[in-house]
Short mmCIF file of C-alpha atoms and ligand atoms in Angstrom, two decimals:
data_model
loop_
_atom_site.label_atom_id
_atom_site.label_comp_id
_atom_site.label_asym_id
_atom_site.label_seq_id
_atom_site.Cartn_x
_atom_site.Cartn_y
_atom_site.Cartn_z
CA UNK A 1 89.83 132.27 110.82
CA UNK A 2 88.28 128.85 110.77
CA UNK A 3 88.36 126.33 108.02
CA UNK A 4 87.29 122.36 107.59
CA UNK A 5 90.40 120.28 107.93
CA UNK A 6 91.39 116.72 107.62
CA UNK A 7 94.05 116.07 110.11
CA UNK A 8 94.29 112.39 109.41
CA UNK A 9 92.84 111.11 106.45
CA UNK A 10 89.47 108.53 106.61
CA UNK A 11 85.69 109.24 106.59
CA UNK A 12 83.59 111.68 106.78
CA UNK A 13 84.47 112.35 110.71
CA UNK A 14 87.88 113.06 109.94
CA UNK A 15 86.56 116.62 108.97
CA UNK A 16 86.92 119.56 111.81
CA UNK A 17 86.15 122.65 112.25
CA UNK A 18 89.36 124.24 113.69
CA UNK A 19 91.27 127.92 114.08
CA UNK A 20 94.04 128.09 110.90
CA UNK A 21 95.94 131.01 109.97
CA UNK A 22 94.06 133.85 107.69
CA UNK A 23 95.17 133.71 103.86
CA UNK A 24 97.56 136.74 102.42
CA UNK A 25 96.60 137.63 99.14
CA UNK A 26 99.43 136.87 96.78
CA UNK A 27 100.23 139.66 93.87
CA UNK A 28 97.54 138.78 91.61
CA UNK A 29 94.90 138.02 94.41
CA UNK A 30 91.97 138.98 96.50
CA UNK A 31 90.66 137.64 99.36
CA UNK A 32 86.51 136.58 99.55
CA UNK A 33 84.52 136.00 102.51
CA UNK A 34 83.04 133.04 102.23
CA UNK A 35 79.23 132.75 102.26
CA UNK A 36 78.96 129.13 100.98
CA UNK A 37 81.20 126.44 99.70
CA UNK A 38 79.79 123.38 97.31
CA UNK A 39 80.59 120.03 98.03
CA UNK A 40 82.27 118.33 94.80
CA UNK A 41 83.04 114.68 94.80
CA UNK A 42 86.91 115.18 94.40
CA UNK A 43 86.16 116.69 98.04
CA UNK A 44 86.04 113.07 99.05
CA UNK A 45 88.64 111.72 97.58
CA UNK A 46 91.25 114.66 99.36
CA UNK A 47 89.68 113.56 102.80
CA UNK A 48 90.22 109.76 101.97
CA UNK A 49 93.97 111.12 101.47
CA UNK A 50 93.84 109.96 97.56
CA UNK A 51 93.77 113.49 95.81
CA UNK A 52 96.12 115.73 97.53
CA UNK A 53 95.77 119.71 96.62
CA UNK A 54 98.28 120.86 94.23
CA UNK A 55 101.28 122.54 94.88
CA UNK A 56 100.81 126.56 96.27
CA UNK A 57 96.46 125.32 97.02
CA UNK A 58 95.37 125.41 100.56
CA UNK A 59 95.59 122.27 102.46
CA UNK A 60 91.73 122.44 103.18
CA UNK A 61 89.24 121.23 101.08
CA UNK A 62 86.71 123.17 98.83
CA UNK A 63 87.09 123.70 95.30
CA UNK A 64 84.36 126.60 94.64
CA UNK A 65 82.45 129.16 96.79
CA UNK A 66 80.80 132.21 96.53
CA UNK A 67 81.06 135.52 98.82
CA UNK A 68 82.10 138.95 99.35
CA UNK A 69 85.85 140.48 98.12
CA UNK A 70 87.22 141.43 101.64
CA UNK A 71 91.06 142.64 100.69
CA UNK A 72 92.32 143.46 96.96
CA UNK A 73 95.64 142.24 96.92
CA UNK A 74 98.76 144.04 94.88
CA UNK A 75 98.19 143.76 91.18
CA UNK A 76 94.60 143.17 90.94
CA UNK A 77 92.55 145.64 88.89
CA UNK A 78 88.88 145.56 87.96
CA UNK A 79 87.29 144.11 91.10
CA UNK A 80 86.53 146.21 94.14
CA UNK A 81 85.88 145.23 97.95
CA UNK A 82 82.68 144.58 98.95
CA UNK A 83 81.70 143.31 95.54
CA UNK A 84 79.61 140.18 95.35
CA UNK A 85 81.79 137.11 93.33
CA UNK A 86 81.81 133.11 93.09
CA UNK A 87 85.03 131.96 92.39
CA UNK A 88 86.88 128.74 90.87
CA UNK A 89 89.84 127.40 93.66
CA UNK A 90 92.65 124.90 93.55
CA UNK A 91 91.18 124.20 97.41
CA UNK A 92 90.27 125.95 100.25
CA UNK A 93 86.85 127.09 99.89
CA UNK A 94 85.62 125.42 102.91
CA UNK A 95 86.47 128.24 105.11
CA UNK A 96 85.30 131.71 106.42
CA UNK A 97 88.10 133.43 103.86
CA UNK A 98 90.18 132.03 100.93
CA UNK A 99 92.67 133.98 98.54
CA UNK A 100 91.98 133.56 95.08
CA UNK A 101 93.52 134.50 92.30
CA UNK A 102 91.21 137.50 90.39
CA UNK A 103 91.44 134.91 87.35
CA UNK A 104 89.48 132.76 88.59
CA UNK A 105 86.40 135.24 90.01
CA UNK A 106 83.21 135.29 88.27
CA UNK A 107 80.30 138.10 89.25
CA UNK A 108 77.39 136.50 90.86
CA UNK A 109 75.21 136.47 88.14
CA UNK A 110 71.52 138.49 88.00
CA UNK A 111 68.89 136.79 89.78
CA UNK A 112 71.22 133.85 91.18
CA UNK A 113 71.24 134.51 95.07
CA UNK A 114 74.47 134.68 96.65
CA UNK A 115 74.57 131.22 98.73
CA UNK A 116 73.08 129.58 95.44
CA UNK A 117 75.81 131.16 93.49
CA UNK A 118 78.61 128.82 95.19
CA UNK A 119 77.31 125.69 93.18
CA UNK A 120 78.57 127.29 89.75
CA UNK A 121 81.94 128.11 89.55
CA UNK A 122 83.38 124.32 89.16
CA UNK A 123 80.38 122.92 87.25
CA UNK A 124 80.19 125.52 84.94
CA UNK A 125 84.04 125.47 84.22
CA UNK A 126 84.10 121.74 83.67
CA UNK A 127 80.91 121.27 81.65
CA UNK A 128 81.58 124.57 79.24
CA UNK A 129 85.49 123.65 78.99
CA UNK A 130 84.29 119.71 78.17
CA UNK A 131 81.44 119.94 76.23
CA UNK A 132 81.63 123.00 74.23
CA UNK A 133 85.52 123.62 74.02
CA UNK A 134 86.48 119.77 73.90
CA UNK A 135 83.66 118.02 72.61
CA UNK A 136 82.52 120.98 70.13
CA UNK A 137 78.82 120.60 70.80
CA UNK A 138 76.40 122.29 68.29
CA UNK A 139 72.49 122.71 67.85
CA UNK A 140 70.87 119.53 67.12
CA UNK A 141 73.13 117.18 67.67
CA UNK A 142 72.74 114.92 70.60
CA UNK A 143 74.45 115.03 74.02
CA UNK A 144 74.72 111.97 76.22
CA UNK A 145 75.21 112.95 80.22
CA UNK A 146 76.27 110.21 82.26
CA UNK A 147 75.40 110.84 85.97
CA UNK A 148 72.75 113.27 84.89
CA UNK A 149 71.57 113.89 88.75
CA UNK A 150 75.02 114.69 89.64
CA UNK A 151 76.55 118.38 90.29
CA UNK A 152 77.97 117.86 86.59
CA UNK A 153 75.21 116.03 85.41
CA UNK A 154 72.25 118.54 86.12
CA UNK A 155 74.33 121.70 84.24
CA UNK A 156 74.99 119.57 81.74
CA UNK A 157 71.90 118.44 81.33
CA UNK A 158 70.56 122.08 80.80
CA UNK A 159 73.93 123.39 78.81
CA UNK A 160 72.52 121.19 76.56
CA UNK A 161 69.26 121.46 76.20
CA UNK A 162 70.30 125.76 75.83
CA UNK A 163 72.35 124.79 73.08
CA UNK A 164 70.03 123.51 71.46
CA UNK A 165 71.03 120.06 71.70
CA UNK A 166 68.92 116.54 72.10
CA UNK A 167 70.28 115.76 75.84
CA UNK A 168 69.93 112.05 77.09
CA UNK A 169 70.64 111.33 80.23
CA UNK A 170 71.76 108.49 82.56
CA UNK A 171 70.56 107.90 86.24
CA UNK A 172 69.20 105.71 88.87
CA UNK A 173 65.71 105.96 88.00
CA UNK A 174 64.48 108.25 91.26
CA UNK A 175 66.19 110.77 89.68
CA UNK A 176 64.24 110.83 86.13
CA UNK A 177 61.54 113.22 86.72
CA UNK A 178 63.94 116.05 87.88
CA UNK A 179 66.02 115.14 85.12
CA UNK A 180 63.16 115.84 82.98
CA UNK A 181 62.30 118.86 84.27
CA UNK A 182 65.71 119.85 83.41
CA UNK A 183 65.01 119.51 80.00
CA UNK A 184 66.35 115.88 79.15
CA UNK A 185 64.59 114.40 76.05
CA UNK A 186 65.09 110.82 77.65
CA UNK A 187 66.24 109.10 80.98
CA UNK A 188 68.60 106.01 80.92
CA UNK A 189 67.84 103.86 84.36
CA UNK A 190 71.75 102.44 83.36
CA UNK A 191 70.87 100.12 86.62
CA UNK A 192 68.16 98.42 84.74
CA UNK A 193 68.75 98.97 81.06
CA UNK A 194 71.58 98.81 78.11
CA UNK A 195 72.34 102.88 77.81
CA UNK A 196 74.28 101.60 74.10
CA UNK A 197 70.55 100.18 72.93
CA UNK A 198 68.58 102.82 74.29
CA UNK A 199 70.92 105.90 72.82
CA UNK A 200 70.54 103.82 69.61
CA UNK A 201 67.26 103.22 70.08
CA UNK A 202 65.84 106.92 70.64
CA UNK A 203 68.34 108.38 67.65
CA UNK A 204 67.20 106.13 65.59
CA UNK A 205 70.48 104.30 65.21
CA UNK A 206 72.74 107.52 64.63
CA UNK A 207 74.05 107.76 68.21
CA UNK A 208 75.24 110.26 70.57
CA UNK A 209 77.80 113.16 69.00
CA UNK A 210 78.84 113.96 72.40
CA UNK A 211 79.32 112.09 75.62
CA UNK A 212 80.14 113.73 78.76
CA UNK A 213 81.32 110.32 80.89
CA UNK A 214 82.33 110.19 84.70
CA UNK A 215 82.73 106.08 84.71
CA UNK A 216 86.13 105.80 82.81
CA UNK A 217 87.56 102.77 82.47
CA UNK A 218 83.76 100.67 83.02
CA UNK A 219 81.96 102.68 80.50
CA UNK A 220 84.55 103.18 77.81
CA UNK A 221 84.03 100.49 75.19
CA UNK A 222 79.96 101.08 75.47
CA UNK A 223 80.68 104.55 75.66
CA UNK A 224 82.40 104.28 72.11
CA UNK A 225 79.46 101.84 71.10
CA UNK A 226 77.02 104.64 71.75
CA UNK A 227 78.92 107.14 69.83
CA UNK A 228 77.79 108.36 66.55
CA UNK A 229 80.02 109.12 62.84
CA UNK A 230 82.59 111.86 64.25
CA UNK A 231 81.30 111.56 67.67
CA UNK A 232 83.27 113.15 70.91
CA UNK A 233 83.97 111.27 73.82
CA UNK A 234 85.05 113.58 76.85
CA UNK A 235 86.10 111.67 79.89
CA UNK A 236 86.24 113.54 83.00
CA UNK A 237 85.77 111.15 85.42
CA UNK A 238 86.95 107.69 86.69
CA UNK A 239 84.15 106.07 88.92
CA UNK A 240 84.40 103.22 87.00
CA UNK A 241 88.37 102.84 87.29
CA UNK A 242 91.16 104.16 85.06
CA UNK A 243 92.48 101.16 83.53
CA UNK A 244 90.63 99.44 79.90
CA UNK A 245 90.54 97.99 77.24
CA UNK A 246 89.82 100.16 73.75
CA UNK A 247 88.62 98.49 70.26
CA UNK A 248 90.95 101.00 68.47
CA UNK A 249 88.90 99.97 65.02
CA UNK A 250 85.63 100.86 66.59
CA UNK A 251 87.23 104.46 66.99
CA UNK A 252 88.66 104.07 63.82
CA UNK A 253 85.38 103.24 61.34
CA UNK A 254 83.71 106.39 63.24
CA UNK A 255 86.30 108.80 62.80
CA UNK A 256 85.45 109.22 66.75
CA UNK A 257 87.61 110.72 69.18
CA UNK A 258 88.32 110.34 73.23
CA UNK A 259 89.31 113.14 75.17
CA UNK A 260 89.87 113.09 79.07
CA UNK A 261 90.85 116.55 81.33
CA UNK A 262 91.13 117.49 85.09
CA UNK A 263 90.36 121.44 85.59
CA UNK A 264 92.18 121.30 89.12
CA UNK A 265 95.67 120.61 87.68
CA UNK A 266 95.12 123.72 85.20
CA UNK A 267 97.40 125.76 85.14
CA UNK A 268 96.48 129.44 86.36
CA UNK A 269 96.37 131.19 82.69
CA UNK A 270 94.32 128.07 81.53
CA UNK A 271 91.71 128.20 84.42
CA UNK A 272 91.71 132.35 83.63
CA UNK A 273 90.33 131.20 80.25
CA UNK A 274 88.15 129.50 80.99
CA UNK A 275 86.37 131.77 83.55
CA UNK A 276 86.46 134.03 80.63
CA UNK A 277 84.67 131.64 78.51
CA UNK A 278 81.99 130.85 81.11
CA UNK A 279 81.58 134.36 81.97
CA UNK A 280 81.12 135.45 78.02
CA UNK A 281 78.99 132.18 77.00
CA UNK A 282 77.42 130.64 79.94
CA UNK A 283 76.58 133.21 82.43
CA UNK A 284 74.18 135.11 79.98
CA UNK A 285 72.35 131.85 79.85
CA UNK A 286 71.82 131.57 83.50
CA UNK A 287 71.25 135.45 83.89
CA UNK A 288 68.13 134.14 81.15
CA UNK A 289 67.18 131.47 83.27
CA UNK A 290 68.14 128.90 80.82
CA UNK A 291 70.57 127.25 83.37
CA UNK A 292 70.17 127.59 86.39
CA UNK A 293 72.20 126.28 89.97
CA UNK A 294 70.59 122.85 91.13
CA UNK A 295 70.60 122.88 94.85
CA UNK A 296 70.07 119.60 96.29
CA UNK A 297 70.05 121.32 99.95
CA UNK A 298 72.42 124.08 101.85
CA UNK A 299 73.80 122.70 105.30
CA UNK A 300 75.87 125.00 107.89
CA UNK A 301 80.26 124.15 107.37
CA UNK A 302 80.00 122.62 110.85
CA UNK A 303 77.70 120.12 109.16
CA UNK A 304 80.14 119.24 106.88
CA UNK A 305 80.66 115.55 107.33
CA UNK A 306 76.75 114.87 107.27
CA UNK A 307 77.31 116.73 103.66
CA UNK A 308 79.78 114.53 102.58
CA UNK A 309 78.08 111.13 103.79
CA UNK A 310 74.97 112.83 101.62
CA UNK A 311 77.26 113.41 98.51
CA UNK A 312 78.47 109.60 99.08
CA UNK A 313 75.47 108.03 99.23
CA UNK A 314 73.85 109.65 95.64
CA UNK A 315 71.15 110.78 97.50
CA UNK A 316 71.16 113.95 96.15
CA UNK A 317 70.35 115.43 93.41
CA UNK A 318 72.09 118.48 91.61
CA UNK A 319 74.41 120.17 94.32
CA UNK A 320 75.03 120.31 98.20
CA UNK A 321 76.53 123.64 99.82
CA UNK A 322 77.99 124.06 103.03
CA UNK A 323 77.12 127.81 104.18
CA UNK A 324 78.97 130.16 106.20
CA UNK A 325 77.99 133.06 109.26
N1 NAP B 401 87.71 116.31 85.29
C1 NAP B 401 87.27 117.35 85.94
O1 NAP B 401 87.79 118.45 85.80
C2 NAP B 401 86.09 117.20 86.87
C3 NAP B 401 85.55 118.31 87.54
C4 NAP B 401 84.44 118.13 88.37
C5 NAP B 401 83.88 116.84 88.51
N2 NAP B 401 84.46 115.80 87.86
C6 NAP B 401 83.90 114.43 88.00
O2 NAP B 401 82.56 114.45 87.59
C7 NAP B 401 81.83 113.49 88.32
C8 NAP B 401 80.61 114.14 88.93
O3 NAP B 401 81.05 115.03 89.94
P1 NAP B 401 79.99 115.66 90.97
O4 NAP B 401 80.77 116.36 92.03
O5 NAP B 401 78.96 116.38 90.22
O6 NAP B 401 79.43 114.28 91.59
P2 NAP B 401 78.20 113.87 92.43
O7 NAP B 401 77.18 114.97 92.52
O8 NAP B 401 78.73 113.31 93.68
O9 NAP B 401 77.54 112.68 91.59
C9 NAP B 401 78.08 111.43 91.32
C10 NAP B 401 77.11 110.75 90.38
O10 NAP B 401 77.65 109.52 89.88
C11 NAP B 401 76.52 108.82 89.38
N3 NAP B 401 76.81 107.43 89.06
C12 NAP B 401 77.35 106.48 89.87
N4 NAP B 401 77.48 105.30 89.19
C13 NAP B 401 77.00 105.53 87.93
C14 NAP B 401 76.90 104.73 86.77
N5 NAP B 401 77.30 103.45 86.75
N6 NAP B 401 76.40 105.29 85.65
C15 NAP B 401 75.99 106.57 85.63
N7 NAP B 401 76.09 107.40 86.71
C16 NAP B 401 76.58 106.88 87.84
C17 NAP B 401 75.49 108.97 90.50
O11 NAP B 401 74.22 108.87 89.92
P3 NAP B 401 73.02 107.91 90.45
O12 NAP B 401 72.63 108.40 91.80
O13 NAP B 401 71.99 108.11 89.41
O14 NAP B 401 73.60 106.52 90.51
C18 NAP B 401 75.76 110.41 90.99
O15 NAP B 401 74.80 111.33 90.49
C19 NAP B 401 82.78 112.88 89.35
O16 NAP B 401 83.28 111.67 88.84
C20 NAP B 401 83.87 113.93 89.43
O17 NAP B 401 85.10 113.40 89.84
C21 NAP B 401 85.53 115.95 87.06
#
């Protein structure tokens, strides 16, 4: 088969297009055609050489796709070949097959087309795992997204807002209107204004219960600013560097917490749980309508490094596939 490669790390050229061997299914696995593969922005950190795949993953890139089950490996029960599925991978989803284990398979849910169905899997694990299992987010209290025009940012965004939560939102200020389509009740331009003042400002001084942060280290003392009485800072993200300073009495006097996880490092019963939880509390939502995939545009794999100089730049908005055959 062919896959995306990076034989020497650097920029987005260093992707190609090359013959590799065909994956085995493992006990415990099945093998997917791959239709489409999203682009995620740890996909640009493994081609700079700075986030290597974990031990057992495919050396190729691609952390989600969506496609057809081709072979049923030994073990697997429940799942059938030629049944339609979007699945959750430690890497190797940019590629015309992948193994994956059946833990990590989702249906493609009703009314979400098949190519469209590749931008879920990893957004959907990370924002239901962070917000709802790690920051506890209920009805009516208010979420802050940072990066709302991101992959993350736009399911968030609308997690949210189906929650029943007040969702703010922070984003260079092109992105607002989509944003508030999405369902955000107000857009932070965090290039032009304080987001600590303005989340005070529209709560009327009670602050943000959750944040959902991709910044780290540069964000983490406002973030904790903007944080209401018992609020729940989820880090899951370093943009802004790992390394800061923390007022532990500011935590302290708000009876706040910080919390920061990585879903690729899972390990595979963990990542199975979590497919479960999406698939029992998320996908109904998007089978609704209520949440839907954001797809910033669809370009063919051999187009790959135009994809990831689009995902550099912040151009886009919600999520970019690469599509297969
Ligand atoms: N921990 C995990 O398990 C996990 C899983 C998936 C993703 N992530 C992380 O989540 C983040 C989003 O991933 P993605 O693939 O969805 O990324 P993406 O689509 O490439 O988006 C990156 C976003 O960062 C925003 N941004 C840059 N500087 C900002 C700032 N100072 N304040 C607010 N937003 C800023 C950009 O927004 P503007 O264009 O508005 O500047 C852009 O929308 C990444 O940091 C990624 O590593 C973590």
């Amino acid at each position: 088969m062919r896959a995306i490669t990076v034989p020497q790390p650097g920029g987005p050229d260093a992707l190609a297009w090359v013959e590799v061997p065909d994956p085995e299914p493992g006990p415990g696995e099945v093998v997917v055609d791959v239709r489409a593969s999203g682009v995620n922005r740890a996909d640009l950190l493994q081609r700079q050489g700075h986030y290597p795949p974990p031990p057992g993953a495919p050396d190729h890139p691609g952390l989600e796709c969506s496609g057809v089950i081709s072979v049923i490996g030994p073990e697997v029960t429940g799942w059938a070949v030629g049944q339609q599925v979007c699945a959750l991978l430690a890497g190797g989803g940019y590629a015309e097959r992948v193994a994956v284990p059946a833990g990590q398979l989702l249906p493609v849910p009703a009314g979400v087309d098949l190519v469209d169905a590749a931008a879920l899997p990893e957004v959907a694990c990370t924002v239901w795992s962070n917000v709802v299992r790690e920051g506890r987010l209920r009805s009516g209290e208010t979420l802050l997204v940072h990066g709302g025009g991101s992959g993350i940012g736009t399911f968030a965004v609308q997690l949210g807002v189906a929650l029943g939560a007040t969702v703010l939102a922070t984003a260079r200020s092109a992105k607002h209107p989509r944003l508030r389509e999405l369902g955000a009740a107000h857009v932070i331009d965090y290039r032009e204004q304080d987001f600590v003042e303005e989340v005070r400002r529209v709560t009327d001084g009670h602050g943000a219960d959750v944040v959902l942060d991709i910044m780290g280290a540069s964000y983490l003392g406002r973030n904790v600013a903007a944080l209401a009485t018992g609020g729940r800072l989820v880090v899951i993200g370093l943009q802004g560097g790992r390394k800061a300073e923390l007022d532990l009495g500011a935590l302290l006097t708000k009876r706040a917490s910080v919390t920061a996880t990585t879903l690729r490092a899972r390990p595979l019963a963990e990542k199975a749980e979590i497919v479960r939880g999406v698939r029992d509390e998320v996908w109904p939502l998007v089978e609704a309508g209520e949440v839907r995939p954001v797809v910033d545009r669809r370009l063919p794999i051999t187009e790959a490094p135009q994809a990831h100089r689009l995902v550099e730049s912040n151009d886009h908005v919600g999520k970019v596939l690469l599509t297969i055959g």
